PDB file of C-alpha atoms in Angstrom:
ATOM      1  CA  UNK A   1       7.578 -18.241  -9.866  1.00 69.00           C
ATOM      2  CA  UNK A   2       9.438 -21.120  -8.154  1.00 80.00           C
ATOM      3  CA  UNK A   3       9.239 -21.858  -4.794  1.00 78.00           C
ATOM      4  CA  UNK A   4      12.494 -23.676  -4.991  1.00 86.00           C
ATOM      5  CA  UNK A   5      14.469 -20.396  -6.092  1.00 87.00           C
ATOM      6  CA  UNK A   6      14.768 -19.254  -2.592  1.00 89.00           C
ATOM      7  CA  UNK A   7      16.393 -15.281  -2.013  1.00 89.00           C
ATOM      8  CA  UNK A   8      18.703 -14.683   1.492  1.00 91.00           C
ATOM      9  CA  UNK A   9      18.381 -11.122   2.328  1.00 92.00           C
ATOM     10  CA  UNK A  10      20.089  -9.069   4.594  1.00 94.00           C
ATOM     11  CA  UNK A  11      17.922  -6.950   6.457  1.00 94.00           C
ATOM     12  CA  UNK A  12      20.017  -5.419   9.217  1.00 96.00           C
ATOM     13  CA  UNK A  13      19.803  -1.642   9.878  1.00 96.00           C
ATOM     14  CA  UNK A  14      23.074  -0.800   8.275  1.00 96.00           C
ATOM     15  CA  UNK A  15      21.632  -1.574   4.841  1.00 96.00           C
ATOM     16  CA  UNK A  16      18.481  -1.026   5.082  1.00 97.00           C
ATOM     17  CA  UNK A  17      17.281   2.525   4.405  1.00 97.00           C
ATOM     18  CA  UNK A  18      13.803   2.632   5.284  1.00 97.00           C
ATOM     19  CA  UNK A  19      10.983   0.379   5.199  1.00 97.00           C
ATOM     20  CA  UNK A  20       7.683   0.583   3.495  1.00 97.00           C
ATOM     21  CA  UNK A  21       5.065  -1.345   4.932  1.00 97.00           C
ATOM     22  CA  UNK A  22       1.279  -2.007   3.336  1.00 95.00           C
ATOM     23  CA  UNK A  23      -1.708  -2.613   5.051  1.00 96.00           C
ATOM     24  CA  UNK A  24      -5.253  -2.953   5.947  1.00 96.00           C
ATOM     25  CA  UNK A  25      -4.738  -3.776   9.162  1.00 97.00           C
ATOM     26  CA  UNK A  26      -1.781  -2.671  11.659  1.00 97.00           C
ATOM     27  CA  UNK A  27      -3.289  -3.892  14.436  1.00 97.00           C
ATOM     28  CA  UNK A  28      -0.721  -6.506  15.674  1.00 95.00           C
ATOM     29  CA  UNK A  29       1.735  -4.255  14.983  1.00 96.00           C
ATOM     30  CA  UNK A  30       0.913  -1.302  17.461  1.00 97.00           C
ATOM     31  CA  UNK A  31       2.432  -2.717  20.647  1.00 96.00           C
ATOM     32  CA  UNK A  32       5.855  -3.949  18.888  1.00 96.00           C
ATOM     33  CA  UNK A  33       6.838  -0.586  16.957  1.00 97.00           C
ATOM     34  CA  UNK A  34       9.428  -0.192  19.722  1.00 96.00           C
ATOM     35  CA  UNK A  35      11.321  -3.269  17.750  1.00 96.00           C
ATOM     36  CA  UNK A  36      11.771  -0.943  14.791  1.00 96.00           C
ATOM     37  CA  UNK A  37      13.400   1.303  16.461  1.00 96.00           C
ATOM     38  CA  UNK A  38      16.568   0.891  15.122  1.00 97.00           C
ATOM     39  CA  UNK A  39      14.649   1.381  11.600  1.00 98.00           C
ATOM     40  CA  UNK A  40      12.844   4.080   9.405  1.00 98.00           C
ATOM     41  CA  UNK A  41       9.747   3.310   8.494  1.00 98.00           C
ATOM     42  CA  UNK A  42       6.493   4.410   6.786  1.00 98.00           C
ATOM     43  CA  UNK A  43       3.440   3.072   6.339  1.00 98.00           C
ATOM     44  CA  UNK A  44       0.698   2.877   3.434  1.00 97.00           C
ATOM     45  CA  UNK A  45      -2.674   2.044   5.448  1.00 98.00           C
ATOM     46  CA  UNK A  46      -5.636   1.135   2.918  1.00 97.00           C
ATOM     47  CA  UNK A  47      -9.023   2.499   4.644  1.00 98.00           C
ATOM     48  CA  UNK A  48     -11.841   2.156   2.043  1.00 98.00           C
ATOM     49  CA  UNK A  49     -15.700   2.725   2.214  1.00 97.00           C
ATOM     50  CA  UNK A  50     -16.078  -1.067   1.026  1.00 97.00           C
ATOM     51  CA  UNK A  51     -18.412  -3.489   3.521  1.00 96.00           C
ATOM     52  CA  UNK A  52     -17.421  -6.965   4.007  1.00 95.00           C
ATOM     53  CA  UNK A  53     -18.978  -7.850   0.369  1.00 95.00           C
ATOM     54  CA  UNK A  54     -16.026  -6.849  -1.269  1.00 95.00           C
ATOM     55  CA  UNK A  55     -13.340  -6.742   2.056  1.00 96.00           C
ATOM     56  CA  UNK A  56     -14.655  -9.674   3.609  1.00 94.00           C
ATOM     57  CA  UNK A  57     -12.606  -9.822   6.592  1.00 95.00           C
ATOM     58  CA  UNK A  58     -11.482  -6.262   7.546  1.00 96.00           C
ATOM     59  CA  UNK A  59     -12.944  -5.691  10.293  1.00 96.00           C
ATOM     60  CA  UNK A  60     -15.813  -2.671  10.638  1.00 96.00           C
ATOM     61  CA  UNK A  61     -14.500   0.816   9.405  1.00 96.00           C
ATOM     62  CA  UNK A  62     -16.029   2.941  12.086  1.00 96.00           C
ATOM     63  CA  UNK A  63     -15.492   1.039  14.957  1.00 96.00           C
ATOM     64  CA  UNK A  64     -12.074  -0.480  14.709  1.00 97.00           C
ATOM     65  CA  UNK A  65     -10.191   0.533  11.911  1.00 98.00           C
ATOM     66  CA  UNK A  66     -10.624   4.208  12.083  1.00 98.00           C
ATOM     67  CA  UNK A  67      -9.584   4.681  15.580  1.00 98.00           C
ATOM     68  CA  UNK A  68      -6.470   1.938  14.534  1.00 98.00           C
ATOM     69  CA  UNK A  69      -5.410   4.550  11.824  1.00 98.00           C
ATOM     70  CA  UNK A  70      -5.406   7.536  14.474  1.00 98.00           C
ATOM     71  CA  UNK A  71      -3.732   5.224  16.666  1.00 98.00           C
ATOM     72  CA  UNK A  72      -0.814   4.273  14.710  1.00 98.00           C
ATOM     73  CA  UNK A  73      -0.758   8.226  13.602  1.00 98.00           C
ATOM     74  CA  UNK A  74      -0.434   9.164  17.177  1.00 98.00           C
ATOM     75  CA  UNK A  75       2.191   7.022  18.054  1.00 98.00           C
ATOM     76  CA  UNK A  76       5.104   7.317  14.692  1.00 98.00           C
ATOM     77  CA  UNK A  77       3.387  11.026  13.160  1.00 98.00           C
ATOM     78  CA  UNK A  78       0.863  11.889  10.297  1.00 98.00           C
ATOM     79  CA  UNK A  79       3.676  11.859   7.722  1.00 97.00           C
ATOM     80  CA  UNK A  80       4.723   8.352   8.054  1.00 98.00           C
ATOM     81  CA  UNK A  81       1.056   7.277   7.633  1.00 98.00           C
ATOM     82  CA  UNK A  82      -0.017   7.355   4.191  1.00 98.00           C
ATOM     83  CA  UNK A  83      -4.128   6.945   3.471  1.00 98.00           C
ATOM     84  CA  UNK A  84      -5.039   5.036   0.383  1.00 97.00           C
ATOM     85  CA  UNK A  85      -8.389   5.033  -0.362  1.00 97.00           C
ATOM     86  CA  UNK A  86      -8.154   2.365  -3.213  1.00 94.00           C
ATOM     87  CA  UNK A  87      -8.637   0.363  -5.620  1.00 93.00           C
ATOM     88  CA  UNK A  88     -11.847   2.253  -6.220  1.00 95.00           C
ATOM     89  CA  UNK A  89     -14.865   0.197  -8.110  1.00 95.00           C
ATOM     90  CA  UNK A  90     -18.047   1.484  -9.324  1.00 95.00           C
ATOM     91  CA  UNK A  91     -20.371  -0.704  -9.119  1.00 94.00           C
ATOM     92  CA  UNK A  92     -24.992  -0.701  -8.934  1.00 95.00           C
ATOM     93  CA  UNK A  93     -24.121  -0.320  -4.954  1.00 96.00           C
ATOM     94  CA  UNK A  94     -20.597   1.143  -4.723  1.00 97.00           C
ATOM     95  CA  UNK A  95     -21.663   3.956  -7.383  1.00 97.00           C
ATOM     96  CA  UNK A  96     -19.656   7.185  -7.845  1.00 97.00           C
ATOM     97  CA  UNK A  97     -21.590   9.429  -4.945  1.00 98.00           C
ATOM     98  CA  UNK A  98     -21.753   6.540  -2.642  1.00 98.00           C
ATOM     99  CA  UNK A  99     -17.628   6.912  -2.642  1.00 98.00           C
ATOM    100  CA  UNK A 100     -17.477  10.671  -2.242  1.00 98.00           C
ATOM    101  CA  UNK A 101     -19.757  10.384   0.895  1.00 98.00           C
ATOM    102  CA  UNK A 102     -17.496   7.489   2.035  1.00 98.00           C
ATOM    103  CA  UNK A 103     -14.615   9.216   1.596  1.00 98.00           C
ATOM    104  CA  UNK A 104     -15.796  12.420   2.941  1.00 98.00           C
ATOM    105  CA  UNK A 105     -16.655  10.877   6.125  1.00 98.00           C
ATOM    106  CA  UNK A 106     -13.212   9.229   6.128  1.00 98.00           C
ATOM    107  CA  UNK A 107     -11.670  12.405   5.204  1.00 98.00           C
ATOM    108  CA  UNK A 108     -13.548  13.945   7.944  1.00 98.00           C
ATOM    109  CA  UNK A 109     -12.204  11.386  10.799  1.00 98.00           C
ATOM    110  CA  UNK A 110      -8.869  11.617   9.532  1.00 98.00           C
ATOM    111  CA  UNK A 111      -8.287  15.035   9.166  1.00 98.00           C
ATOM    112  CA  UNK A 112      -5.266  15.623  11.034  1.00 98.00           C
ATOM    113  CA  UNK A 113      -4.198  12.316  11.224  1.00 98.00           C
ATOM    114  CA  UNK A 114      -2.279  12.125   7.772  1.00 98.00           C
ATOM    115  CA  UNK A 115      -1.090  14.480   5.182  1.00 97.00           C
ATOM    116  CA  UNK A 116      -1.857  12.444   1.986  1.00 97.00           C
ATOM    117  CA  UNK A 117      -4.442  10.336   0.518  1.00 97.00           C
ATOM    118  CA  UNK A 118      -3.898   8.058  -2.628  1.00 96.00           C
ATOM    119  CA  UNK A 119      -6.278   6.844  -4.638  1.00 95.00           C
ATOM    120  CA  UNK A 120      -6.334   4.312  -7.749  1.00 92.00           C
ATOM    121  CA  UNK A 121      -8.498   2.869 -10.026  1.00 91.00           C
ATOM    122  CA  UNK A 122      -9.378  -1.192 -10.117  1.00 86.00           C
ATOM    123  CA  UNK A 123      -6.946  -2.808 -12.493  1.00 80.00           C
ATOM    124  CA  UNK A 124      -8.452  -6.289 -13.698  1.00 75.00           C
ATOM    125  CA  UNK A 125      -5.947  -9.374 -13.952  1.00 78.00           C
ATOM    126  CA  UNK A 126      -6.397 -12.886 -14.390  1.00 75.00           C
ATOM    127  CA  UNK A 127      -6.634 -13.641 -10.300  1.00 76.00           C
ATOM    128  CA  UNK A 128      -9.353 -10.827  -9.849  1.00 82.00           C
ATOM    129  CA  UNK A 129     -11.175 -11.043 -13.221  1.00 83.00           C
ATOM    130  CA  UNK A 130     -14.055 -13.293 -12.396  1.00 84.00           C
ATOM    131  CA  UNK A 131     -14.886 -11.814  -9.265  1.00 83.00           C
ATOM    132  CA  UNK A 132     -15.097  -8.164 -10.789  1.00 82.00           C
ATOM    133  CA  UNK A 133     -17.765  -9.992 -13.777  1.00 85.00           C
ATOM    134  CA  UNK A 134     -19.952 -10.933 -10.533  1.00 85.00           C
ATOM    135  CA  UNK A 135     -19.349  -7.638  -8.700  1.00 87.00           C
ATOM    136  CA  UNK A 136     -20.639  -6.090 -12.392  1.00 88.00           C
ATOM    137  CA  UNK A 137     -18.248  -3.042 -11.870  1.00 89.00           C
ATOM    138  CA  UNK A 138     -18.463  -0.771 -14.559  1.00 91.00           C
ATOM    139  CA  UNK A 139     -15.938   2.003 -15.937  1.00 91.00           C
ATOM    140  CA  UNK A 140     -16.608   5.775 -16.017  1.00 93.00           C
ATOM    141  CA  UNK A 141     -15.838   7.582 -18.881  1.00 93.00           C
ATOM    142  CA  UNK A 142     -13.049  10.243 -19.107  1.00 91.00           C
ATOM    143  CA  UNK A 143     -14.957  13.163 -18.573  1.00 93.00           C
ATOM    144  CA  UNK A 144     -17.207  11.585 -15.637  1.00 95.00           C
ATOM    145  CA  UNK A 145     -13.960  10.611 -14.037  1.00 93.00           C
ATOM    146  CA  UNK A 146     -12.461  14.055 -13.875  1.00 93.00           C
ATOM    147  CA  UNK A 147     -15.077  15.323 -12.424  1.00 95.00           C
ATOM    148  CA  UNK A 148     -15.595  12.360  -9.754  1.00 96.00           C
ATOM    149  CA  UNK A 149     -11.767  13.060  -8.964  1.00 95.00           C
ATOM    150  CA  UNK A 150     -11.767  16.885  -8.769  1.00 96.00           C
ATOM    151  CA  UNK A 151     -14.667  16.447  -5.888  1.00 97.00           C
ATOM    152  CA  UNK A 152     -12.635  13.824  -3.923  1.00 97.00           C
ATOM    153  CA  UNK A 153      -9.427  16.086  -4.500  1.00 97.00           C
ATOM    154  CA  UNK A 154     -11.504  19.550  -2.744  1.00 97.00           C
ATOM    155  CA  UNK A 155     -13.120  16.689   0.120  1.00 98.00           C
ATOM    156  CA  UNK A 156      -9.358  15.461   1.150  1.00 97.00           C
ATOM    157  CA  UNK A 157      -8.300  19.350   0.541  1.00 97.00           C
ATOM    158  CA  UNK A 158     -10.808  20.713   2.782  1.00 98.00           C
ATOM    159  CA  UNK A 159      -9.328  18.069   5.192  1.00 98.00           C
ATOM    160  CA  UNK A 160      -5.557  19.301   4.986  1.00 97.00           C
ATOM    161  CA  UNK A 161      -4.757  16.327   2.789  1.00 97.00           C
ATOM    162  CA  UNK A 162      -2.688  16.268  -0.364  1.00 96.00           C
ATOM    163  CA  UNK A 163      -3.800  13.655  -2.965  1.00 95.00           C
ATOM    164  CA  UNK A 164      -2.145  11.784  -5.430  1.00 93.00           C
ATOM    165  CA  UNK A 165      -3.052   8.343  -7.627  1.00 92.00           C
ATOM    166  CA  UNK A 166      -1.247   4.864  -7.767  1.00 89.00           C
ATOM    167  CA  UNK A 167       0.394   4.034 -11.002  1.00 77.00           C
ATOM    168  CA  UNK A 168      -2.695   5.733 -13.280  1.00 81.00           C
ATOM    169  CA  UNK A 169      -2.058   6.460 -16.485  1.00 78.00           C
ATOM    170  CA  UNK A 170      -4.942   9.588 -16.903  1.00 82.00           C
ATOM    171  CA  UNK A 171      -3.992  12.505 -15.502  1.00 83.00           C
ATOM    172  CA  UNK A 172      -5.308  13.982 -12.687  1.00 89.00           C
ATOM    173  CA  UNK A 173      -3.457  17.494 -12.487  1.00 87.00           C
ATOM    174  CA  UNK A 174      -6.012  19.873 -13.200  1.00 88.00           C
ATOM    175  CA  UNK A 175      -7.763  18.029  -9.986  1.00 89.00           C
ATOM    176  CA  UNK A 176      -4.942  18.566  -7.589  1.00 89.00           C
ATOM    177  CA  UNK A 177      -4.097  15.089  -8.124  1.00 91.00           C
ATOM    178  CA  UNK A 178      -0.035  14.075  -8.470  1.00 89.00           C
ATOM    179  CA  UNK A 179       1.076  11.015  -9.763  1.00 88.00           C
ATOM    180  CA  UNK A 180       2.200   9.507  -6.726  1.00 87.00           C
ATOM    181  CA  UNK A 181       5.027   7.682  -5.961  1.00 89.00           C
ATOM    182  CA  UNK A 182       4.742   4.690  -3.343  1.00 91.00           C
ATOM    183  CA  UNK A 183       8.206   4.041  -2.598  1.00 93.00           C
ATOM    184  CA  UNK A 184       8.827   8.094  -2.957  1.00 94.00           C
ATOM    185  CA  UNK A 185      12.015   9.048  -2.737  1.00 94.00           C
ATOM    186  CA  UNK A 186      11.872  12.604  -1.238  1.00 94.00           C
ATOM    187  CA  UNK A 187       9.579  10.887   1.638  1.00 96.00           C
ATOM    188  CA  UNK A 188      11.746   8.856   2.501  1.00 96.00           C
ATOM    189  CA  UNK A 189      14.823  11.258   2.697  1.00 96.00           C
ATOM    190  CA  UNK A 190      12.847  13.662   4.024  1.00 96.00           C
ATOM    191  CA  UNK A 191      12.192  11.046   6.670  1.00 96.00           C
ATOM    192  CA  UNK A 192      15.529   9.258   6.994  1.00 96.00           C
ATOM    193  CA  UNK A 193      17.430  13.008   6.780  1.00 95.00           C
ATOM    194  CA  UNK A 194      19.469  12.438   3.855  1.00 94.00           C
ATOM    195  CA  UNK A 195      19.870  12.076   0.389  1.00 96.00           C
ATOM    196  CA  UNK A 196      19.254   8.527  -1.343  1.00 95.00           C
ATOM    197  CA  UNK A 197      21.326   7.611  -5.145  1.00 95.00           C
ATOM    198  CA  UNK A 198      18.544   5.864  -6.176  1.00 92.00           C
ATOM    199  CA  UNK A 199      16.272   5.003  -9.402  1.00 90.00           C
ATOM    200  CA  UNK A 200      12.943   5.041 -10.893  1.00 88.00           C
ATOM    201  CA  UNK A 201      12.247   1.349 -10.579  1.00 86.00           C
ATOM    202  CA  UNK A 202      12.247  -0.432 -14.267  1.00 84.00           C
ATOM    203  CA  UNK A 203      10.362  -3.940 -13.309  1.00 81.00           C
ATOM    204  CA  UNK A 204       7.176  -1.661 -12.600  1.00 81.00           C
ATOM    205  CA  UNK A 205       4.419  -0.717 -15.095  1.00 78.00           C
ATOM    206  CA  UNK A 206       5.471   3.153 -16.875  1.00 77.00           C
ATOM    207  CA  UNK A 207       2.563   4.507 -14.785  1.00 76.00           C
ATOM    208  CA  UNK A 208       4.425   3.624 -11.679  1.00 85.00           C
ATOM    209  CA  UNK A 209       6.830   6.023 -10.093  1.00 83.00           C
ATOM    210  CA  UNK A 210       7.942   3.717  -7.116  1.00 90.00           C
ATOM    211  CA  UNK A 211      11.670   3.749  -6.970  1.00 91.00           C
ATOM    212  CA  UNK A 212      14.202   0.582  -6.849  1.00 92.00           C
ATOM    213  CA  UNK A 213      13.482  -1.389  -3.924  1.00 92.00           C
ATOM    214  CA  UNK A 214      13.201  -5.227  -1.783  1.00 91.00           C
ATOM    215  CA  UNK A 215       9.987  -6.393  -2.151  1.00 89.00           C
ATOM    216  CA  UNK A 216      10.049  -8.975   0.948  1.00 86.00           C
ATOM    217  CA  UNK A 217       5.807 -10.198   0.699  1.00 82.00           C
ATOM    218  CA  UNK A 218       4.620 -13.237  -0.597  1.00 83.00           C
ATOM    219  CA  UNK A 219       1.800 -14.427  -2.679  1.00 86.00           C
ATOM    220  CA  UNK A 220      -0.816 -16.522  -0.926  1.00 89.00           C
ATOM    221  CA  UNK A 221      -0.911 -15.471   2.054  1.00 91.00           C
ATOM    222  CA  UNK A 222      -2.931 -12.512   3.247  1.00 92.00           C
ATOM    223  CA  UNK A 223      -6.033 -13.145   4.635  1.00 93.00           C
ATOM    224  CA  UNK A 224      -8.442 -10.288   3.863  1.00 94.00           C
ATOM    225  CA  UNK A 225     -10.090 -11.988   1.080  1.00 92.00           C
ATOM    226  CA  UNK A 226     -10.694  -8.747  -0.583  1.00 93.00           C
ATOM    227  CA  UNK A 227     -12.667  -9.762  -3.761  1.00 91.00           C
ATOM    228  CA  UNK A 228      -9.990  -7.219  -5.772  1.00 90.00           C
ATOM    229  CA  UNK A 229      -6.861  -8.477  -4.820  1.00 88.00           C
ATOM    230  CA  UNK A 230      -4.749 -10.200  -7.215  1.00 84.00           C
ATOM    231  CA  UNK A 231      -2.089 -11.617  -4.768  1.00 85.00           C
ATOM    232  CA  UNK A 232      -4.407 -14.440  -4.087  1.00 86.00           C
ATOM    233  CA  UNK A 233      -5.020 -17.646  -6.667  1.00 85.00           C
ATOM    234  CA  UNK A 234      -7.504 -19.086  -3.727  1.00 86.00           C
ATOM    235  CA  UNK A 235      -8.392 -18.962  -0.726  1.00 89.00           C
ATOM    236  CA  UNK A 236      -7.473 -22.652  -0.348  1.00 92.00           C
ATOM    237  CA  UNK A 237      -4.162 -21.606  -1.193  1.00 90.00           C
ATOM    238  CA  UNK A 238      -4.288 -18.792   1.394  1.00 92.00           C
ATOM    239  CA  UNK A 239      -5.382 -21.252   3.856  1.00 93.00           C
ATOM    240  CA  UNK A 240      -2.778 -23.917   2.940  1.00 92.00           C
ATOM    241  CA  UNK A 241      -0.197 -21.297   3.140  1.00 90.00           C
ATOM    242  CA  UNK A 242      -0.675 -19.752   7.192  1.00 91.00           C
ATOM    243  CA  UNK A 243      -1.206 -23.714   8.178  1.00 93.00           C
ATOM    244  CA  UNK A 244       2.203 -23.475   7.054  1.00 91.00           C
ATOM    245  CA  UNK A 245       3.641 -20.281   9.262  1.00 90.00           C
ATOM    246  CA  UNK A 246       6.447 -20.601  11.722  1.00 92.00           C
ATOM    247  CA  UNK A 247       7.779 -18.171  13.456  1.00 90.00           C
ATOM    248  CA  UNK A 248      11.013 -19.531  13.912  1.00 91.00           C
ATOM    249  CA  UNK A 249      11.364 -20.170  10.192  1.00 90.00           C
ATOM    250  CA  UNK A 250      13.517 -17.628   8.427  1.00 88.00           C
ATOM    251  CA  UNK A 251      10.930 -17.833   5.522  1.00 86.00           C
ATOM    252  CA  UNK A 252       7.809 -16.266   5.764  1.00 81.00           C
ATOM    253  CA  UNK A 253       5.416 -19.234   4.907  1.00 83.00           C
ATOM    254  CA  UNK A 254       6.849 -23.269   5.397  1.00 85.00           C
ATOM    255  CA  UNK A 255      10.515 -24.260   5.937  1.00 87.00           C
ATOM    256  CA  UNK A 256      13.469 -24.891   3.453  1.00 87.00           C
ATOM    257  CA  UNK A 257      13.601 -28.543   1.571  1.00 86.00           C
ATOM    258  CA  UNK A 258      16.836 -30.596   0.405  1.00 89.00           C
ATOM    259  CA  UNK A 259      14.900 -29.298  -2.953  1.00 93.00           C
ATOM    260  CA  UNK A 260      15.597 -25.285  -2.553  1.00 92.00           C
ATOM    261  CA  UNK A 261      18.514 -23.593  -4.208  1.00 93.00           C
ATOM    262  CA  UNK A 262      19.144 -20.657  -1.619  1.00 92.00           C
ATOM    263  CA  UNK A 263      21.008 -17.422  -3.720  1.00 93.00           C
ATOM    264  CA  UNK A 264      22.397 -14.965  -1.121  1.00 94.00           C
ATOM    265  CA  UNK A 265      21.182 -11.687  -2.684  1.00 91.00           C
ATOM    266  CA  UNK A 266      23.528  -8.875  -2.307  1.00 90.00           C
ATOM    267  CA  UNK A 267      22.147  -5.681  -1.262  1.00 91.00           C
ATOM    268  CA  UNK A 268      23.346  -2.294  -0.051  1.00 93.00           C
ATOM    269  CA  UNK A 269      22.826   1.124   1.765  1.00 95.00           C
ATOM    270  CA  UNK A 270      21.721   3.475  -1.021  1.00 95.00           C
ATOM    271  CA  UNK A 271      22.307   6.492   1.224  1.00 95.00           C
ATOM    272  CA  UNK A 272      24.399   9.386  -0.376  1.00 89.00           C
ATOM    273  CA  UNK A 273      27.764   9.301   1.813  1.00 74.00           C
ATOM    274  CA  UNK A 274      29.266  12.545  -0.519  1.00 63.00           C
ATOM    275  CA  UNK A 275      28.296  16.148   0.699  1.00 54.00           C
ATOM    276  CA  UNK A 276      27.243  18.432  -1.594  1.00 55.00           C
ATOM    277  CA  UNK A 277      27.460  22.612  -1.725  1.00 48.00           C
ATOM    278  CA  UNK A 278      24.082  22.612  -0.234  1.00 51.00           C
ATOM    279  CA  UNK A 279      24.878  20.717   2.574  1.00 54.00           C
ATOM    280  CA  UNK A 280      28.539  22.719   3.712  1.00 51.00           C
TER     281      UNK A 280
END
């Protein structure tokens, strides 16, 4: 919470494991993956049935970012592209069967193009709370939700997907839905070819089942303006902040100040070096 409290991080192949990368929007990305070679990645790639009312500057669904998503699919494989149709909100517009025929039709022009879909629920905070009162979203009740989840569960099915949600506390079993795990450990060692000592992380909320990890984002600074989001204070502040970028700047945002205190923050492989039986 203070920009002066600055982190160094090493980020060099040797320690770092894999990457997990969130997005709306991967575009820029496409033509540079060859850079990352030298990495494992994955990535989670949010594709929602919203319009620009609520995801005011993603650009249109059918037209670009659908054909984006079977791009980036193509080119690094349906496992290491993870669909998250989320957060969901009900709203007098975005009402329970509008979603399932949105994500049907997503389902439908993604089938074969990932192996899981996660979906959440909206959480409200202090950043997005206003802007969900003028949205007037509105909660379902238990039983209505189960039954909205079992039919999205069948839809992605149908389409050869696995589903699971994003730090929910209901549970979603009896729909075919797993709690999921973002940062998921047998993913990513199913993906990197070995075995990771690693834990559940403890900053998270209980619900979550991420495990230890760098988060290397910053507030501030995505440009979406998704009415949702509660990574944003403004969009002033948004603005202020990518007048600010530099590419040469080992900071994401701005430059370093006689006022920051830089702490060199030690981090390691987490990759298990010791064979087991299994493995002989």
């Amino acid at each position: 919470m203070n920009p002066h409290q600055v982190s160094k991080i090493d980020i060099t192949p040797e320690v770092v494991d894999c990457i997990v990368f969130w997005t709306k929007n991967p575009e820029p990305m496409l033509n540079r993956l060859d850079e990352l070679t030298t990495y494992d990645y994955y990535f989670q790639f949010t594709l929602t049935g919203y319009g620009t009312d609520i995801e005011c500057n993603v650009p249109h669904k059918k037209e670009k970012m659908i054909p984006i998503f079977q791009e980036l699919s193509q080119k690094i494989g349906r496992q290491k592209v993870i669909w998250r149709y989320d957060p969901i909100i009900f709203t007098k517009k975005y009402t329970p069967e509008y979603h399932l025929k949105a994500f049907e039709q997503l389902a439908s022009a993604l089938n074969g193009y990932t192996e899981k879909c996660v979906i959440s629920f909206v959480d409200v905070y202090a950043k997005n709370k206003r802007n969900m009162e003028l949205l007037d979203s509105y909660e379902l009740d238990q039983s209505e939700l189960q039954a909205f989840a079992g039919r999205m569960s069948k839809i992605a099915r149908v389409n050869g997907m696995k589903m699971g949600s994003c730090a929910e506390s209901i549970d979603l079993d009896e729909c075919g839905i797993e709690h999921n795990c973002c940062i998921d450990k047998k993913l990513i060692e199913s993906i990197i070819g070995c075995e990771l000592s690693v834990e559940k992380d403890k900053n998270q909320r209980r619900e979550c089942g991420c495990m230890e990890s760098v988060e290397i984002g910053t507030y501030d600074t995505c440009q979406n303006g998704c009415k949702y989001c509660y990574a944003n204070c403004s969009e002033a502040g948004v603005v202020r902040n990518c007048s600010k970028y530099d590419p040469e700047s080992p900071i994401l945002c701005g430059a370093f100040d006689e006022r920051d205190k830089i702490t060199v923050r030690k981090v390691k492989s987490l990759k298990e070096q010791q064979l087991n039986l299994l493995d002989l």
